[in-house]
PDB file of C-alpha atoms in Angstrom:
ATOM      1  CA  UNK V  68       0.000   0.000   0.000  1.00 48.00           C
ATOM      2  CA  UNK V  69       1.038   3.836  -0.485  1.00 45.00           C
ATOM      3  CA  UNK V  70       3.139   2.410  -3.604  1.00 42.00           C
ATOM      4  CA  UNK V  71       1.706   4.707  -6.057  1.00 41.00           C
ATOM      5  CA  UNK V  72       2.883   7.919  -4.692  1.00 41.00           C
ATOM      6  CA  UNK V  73       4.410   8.658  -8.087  1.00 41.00           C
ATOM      7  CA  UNK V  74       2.623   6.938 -10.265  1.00 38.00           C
ATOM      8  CA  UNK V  75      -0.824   8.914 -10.715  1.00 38.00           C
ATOM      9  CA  UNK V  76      -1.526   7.268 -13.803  1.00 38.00           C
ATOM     10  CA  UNK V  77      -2.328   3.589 -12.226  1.00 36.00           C
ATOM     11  CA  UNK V  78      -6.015   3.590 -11.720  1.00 36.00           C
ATOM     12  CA  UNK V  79      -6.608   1.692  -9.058  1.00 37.00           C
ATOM     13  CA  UNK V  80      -9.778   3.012  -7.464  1.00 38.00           C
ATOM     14  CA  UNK V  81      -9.223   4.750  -4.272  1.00 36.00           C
ATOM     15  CA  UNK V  82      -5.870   5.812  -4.386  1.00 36.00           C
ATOM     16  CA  UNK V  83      -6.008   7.917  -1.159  1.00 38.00           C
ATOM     17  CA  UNK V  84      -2.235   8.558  -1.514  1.00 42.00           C
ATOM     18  CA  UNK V  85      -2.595  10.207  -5.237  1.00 45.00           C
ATOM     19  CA  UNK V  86      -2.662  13.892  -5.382  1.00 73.00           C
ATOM     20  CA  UNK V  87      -5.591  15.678  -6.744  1.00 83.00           C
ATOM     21  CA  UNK V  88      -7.599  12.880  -7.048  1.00 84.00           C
ATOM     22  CA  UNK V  89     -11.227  12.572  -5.901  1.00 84.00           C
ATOM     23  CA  UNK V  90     -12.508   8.846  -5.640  1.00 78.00           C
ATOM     24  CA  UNK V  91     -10.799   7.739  -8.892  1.00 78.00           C
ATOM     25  CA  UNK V  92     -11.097  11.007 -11.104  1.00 84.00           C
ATOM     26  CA  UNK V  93      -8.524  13.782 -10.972  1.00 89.00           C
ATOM     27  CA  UNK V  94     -10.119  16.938 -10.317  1.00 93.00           C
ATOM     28  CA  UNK V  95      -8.721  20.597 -10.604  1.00 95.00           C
ATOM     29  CA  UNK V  96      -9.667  22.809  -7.973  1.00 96.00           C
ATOM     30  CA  UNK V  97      -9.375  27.244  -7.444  1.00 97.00           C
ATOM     31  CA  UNK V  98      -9.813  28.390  -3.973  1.00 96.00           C
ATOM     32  CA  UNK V  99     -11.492  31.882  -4.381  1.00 94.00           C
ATOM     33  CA  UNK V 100     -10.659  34.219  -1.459  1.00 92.00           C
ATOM     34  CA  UNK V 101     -11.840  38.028  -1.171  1.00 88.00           C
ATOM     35  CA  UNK V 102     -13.218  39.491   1.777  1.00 81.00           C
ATOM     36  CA  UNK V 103     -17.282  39.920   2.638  1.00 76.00           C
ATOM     37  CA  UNK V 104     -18.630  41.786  -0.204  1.00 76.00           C
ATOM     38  CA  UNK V 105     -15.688  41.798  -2.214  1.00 84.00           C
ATOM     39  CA  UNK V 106     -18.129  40.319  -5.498  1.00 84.00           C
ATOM     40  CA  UNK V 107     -16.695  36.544  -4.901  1.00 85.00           C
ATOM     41  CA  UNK V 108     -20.334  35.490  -5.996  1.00 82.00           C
ATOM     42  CA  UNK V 109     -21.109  37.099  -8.847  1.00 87.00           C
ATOM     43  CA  UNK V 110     -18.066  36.167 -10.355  1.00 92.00           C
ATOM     44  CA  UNK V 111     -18.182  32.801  -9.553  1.00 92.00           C
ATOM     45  CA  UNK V 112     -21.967  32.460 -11.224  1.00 92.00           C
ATOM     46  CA  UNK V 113     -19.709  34.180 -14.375  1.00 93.00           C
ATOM     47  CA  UNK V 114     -16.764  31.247 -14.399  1.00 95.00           C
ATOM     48  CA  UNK V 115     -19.509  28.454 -13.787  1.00 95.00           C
ATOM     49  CA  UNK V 116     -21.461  30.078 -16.836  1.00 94.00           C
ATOM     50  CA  UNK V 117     -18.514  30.235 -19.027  1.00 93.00           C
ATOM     51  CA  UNK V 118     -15.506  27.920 -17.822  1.00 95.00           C
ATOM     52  CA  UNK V 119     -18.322  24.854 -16.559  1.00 94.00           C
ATOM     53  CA  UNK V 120     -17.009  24.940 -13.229  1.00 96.00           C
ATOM     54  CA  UNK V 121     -19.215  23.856 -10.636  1.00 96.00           C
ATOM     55  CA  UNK V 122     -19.542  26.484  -7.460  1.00 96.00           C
ATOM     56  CA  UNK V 123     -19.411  25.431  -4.149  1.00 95.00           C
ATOM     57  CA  UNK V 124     -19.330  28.378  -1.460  1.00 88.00           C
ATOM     58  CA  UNK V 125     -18.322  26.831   2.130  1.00 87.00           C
ATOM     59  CA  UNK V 126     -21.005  29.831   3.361  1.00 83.00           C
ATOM     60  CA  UNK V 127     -23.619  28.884   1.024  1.00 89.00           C
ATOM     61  CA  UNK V 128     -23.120  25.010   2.659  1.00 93.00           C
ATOM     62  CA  UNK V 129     -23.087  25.878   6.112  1.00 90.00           C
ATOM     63  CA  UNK V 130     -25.820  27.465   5.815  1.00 91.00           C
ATOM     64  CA  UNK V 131     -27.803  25.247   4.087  1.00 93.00           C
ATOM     65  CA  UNK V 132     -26.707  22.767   7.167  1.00 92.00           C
ATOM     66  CA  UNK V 133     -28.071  25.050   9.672  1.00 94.00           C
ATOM     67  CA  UNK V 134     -31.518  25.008   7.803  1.00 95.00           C
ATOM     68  CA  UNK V 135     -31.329  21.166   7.775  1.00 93.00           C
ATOM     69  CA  UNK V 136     -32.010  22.286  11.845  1.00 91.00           C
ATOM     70  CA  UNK V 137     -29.285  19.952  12.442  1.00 90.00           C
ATOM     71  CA  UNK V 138     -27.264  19.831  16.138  1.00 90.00           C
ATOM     72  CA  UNK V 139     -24.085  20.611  13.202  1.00 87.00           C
ATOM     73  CA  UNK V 140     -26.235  23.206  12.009  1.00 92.00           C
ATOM     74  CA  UNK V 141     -27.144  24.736  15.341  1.00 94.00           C
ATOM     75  CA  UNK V 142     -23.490  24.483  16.381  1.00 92.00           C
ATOM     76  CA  UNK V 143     -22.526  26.174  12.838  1.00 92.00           C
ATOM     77  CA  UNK V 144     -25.126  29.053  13.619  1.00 92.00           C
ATOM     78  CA  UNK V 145     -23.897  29.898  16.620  1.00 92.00           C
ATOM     79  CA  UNK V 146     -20.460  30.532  15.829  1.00 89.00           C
ATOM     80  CA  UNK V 147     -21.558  32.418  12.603  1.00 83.00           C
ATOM     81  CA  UNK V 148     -23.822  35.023  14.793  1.00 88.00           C
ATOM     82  CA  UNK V 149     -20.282  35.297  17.117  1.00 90.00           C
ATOM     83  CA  UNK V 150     -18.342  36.164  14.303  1.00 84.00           C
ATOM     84  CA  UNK V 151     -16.072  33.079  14.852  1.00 82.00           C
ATOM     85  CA  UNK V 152     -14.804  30.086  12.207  1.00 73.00           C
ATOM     86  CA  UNK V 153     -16.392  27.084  12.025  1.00 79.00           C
ATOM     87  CA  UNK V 154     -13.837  23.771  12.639  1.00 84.00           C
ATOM     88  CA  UNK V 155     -12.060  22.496   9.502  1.00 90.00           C
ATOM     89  CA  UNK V 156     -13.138  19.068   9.390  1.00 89.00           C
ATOM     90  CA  UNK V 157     -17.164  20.430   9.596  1.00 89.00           C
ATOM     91  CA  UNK V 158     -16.786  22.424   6.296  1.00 91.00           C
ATOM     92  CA  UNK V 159     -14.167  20.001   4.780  1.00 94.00           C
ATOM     93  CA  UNK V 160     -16.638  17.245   4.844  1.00 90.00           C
ATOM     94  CA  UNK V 161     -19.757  19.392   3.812  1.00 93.00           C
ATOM     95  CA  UNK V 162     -17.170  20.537   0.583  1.00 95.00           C
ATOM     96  CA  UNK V 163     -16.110  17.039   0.159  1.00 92.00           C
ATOM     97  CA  UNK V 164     -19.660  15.036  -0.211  1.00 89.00           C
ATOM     98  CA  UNK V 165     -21.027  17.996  -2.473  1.00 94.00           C
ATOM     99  CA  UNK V 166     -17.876  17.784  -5.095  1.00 94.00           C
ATOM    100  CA  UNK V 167     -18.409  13.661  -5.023  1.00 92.00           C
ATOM    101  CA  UNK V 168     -22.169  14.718  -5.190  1.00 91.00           C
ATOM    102  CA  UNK V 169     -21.792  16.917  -8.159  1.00 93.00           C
ATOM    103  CA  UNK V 170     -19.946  14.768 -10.510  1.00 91.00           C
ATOM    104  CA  UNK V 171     -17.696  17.153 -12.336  1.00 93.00           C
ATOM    105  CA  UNK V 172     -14.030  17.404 -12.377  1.00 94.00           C
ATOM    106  CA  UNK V 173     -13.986  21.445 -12.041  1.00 96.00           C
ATOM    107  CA  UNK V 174     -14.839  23.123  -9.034  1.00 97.00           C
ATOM    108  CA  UNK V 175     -14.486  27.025  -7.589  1.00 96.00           C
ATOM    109  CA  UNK V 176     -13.966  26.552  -3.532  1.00 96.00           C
ATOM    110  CA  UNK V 177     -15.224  29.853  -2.543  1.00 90.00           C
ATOM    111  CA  UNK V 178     -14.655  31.683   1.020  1.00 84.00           C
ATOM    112  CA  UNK V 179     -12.297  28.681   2.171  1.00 89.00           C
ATOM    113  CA  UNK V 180      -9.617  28.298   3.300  1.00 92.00           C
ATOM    114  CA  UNK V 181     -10.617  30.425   5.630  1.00 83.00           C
ATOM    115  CA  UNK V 182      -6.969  30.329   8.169  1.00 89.00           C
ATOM    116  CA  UNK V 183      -4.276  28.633   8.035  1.00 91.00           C
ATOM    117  CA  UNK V 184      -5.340  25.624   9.795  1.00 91.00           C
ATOM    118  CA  UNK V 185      -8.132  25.183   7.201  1.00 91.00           C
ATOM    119  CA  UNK V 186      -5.897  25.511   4.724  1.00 94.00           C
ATOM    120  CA  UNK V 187      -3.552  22.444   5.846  1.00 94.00           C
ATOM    121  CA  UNK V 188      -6.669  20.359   7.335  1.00 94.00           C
ATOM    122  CA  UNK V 189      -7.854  20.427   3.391  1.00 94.00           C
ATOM    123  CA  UNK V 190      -5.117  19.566   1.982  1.00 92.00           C
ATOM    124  CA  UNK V 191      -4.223  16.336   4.483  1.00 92.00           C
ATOM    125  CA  UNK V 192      -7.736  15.176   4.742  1.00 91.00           C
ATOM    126  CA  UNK V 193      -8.604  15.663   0.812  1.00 91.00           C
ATOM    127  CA  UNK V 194      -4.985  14.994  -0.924  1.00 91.00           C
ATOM    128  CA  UNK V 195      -6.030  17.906  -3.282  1.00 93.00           C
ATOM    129  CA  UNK V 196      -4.359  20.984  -3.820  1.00 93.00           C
ATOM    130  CA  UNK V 197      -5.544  23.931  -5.784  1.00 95.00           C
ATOM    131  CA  UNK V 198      -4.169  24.558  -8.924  1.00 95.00           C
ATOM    132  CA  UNK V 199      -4.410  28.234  -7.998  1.00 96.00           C
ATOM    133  CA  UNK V 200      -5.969  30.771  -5.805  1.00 96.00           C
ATOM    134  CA  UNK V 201      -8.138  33.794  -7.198  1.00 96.00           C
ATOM    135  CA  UNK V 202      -8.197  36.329  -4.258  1.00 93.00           C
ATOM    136  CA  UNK V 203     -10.752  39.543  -5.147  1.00 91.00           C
ATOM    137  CA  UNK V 204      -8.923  43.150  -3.429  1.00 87.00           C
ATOM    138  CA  UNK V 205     -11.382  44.844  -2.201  1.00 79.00           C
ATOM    139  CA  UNK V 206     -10.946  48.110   0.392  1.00 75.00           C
ATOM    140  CA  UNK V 207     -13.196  48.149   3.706  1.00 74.00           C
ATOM    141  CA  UNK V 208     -14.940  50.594   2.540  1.00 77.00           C
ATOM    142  CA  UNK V 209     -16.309  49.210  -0.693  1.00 75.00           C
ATOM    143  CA  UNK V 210     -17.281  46.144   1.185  1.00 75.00           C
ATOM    144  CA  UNK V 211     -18.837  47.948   3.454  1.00 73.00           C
ATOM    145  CA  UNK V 212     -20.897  49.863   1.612  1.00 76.00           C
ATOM    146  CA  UNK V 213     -22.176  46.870  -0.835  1.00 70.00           C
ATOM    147  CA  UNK V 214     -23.126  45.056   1.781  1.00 74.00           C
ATOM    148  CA  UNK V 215     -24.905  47.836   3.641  1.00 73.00           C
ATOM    149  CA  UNK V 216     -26.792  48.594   0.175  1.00 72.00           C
ATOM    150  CA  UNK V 217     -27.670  44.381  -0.616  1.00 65.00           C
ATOM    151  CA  UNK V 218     -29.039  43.357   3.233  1.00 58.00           C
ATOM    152  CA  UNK V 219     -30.652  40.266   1.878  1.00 58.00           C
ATOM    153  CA  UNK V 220     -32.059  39.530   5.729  1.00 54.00           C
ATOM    154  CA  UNK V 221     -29.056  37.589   6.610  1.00 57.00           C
ATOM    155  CA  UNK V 222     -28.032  37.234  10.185  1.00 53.00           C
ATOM    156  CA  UNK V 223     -24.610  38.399   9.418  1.00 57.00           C
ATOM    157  CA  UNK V 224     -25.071  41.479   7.074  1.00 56.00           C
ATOM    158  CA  UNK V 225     -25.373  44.328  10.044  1.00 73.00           C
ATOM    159  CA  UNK V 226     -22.584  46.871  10.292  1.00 76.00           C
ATOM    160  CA  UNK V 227     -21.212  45.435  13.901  1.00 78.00           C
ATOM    161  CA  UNK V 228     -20.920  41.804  12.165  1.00 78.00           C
ATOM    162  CA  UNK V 229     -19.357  43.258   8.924  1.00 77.00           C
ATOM    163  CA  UNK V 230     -16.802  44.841  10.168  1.00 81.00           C
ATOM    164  CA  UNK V 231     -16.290  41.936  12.563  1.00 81.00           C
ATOM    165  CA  UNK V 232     -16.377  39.265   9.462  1.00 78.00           C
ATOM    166  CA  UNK V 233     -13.736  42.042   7.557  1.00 80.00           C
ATOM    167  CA  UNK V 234     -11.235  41.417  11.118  1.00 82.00           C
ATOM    168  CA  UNK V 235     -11.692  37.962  10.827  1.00 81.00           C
ATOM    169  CA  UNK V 236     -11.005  38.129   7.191  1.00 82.00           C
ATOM    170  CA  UNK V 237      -7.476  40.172   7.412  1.00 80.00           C
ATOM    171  CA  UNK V 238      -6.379  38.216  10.123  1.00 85.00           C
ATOM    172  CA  UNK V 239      -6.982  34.668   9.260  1.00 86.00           C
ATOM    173  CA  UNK V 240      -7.454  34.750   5.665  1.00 87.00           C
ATOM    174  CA  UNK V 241      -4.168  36.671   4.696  1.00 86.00           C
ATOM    175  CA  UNK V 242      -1.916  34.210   5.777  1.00 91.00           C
ATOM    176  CA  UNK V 243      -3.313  31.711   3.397  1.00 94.00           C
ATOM    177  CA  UNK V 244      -2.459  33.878   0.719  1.00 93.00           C
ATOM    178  CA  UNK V 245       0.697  34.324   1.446  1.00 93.00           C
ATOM    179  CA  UNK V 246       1.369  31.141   1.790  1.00 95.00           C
ATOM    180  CA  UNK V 247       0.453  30.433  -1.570  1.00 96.00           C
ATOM    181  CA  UNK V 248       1.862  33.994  -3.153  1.00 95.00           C
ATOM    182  CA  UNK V 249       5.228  32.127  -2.026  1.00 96.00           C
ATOM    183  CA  UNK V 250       4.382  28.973  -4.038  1.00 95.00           C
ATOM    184  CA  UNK V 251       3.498  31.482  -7.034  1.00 95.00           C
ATOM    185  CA  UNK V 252      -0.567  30.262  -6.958  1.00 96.00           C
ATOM    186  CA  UNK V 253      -2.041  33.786  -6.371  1.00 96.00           C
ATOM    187  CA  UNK V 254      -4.069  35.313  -8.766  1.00 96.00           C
ATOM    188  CA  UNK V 255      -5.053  39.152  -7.431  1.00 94.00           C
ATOM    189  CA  UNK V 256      -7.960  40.476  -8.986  1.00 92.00           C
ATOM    190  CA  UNK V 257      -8.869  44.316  -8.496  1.00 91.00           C
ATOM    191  CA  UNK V 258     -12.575  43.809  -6.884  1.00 89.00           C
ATOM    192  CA  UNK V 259     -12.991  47.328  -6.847  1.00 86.00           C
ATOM    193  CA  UNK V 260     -13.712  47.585 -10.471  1.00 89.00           C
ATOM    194  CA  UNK V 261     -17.157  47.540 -11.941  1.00 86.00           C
ATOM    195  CA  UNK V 262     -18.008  44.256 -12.490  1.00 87.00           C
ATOM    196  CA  UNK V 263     -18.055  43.645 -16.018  1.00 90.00           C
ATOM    197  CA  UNK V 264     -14.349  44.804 -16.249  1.00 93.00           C
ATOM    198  CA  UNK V 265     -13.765  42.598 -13.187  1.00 92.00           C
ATOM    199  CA  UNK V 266     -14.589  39.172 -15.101  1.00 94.00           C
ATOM    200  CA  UNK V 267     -12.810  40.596 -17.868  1.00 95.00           C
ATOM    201  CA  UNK V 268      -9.564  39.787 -15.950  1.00 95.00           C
ATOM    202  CA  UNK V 269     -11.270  37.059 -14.602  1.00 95.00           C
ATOM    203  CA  UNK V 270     -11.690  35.561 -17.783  1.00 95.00           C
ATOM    204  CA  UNK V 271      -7.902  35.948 -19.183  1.00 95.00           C
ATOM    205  CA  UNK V 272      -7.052  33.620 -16.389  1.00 95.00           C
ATOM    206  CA  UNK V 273      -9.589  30.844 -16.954  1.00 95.00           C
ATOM    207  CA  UNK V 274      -8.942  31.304 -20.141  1.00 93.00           C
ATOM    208  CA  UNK V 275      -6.687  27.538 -20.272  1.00 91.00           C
ATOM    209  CA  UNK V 276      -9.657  26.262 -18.612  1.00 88.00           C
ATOM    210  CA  UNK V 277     -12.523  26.765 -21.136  1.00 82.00           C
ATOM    211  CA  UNK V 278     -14.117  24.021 -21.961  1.00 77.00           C
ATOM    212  CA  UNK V 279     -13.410  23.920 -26.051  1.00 67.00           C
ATOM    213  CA  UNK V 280      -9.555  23.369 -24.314  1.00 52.00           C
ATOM    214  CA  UNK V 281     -10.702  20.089 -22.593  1.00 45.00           C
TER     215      UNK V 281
END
């Protein structure tokens, strides 16, 4: 067993020791960082559109748990309303059943890593790295003020709680992508742009990625 470590091209089924591999299919994945209202979503929708990646926002998952009324999901909402980070493993496993669910070999991991911890809890437990990470710079104050203006009635979009979630952000979040801007895997978009020029430079980067190139 373990054998195979550099040999990705034996199929042998679960191959838990094979890098980037999900069950038996190789998969490519982008984490997508930017900080709350920084346009992550939008953009996303745009890449799954046009590149035939397949979404999965860690928020969007959690959140879905806690309406499942779940004891995860009550746990989950608790530590969303204090402004703290859910445990790795929790997310890692919601991320993990909906790319097996999905079937696709493409996916955008959007708003995780969310520290450090996450970061190296994903990679260990999953074997996959990302081919690259797409963080969207965006100032305080532009995040601020979109999310002010959106308030879709969630829990989390009230000024105390933004600026809370933007804290949380800088301080956990930046250390991931520095970590990987020292492996040469960041991609830095300028969120601050209107969003059609925004997926314009979105789009020069997915650009190897489009599906008439698989």
């Amino acid at each position: 067993m373990g054998s195979v470590v550099d040999a990705p091209t034996v199929v042998a089924g679960q191959e838990e020791v094979t890098d980037n591999m999900l069950g038996d299919k190789k998969v490519t994945v982008v984490f997508v960082l930017g900080g709350p209202g920084s346009g992550k979503g939008t953009q996303c929708a745009n890449i799954v559109e046009h590149f035939g990646f397949i979404h999965l926002s860690a928020g969007d998952l959690l959140r879905a748990e806690i309406k499942s009324g779940s004891e995860n999901g009550t746990m989950i909402e608790n530590m969303i309303k204090e402004g703290k980070i859910v445990p790795s493993e929790v997310t890692i496993k919601l991320l993990q059943e909906a790319m097996i669910k999905s079937g696709n070999d493409k996916f955008l991991i959007d708003g995780f890593p969310r520290n450090e911890e996450n970061r190296a809890a994903f990679e260990n437990v999953t074997k996959i790295t990302p081919v690259f990470v797409l963080f969207f710079d965006c100032s305080e104050e532009e995040m601020e003020r979109r999310l002010l203006g959106r308030n879709q009635g969630r829990v989390d979009d009230n000024i105390e709680t933004i600026r809370k979630r933007f804290k949380v952000f800088v301080e956990s979040s930046l250390p991931v992508i520095e970590y990987y801007n020292a492996k040469d895997k960041v991609k830095k978009i300028d969120a601050a742009k209107p969003i059609p020029e925004v997926f314009e430079d979105v789009k020069a980067i997915f650009a190897p990625y489009a599906p008439n190139a698989a």
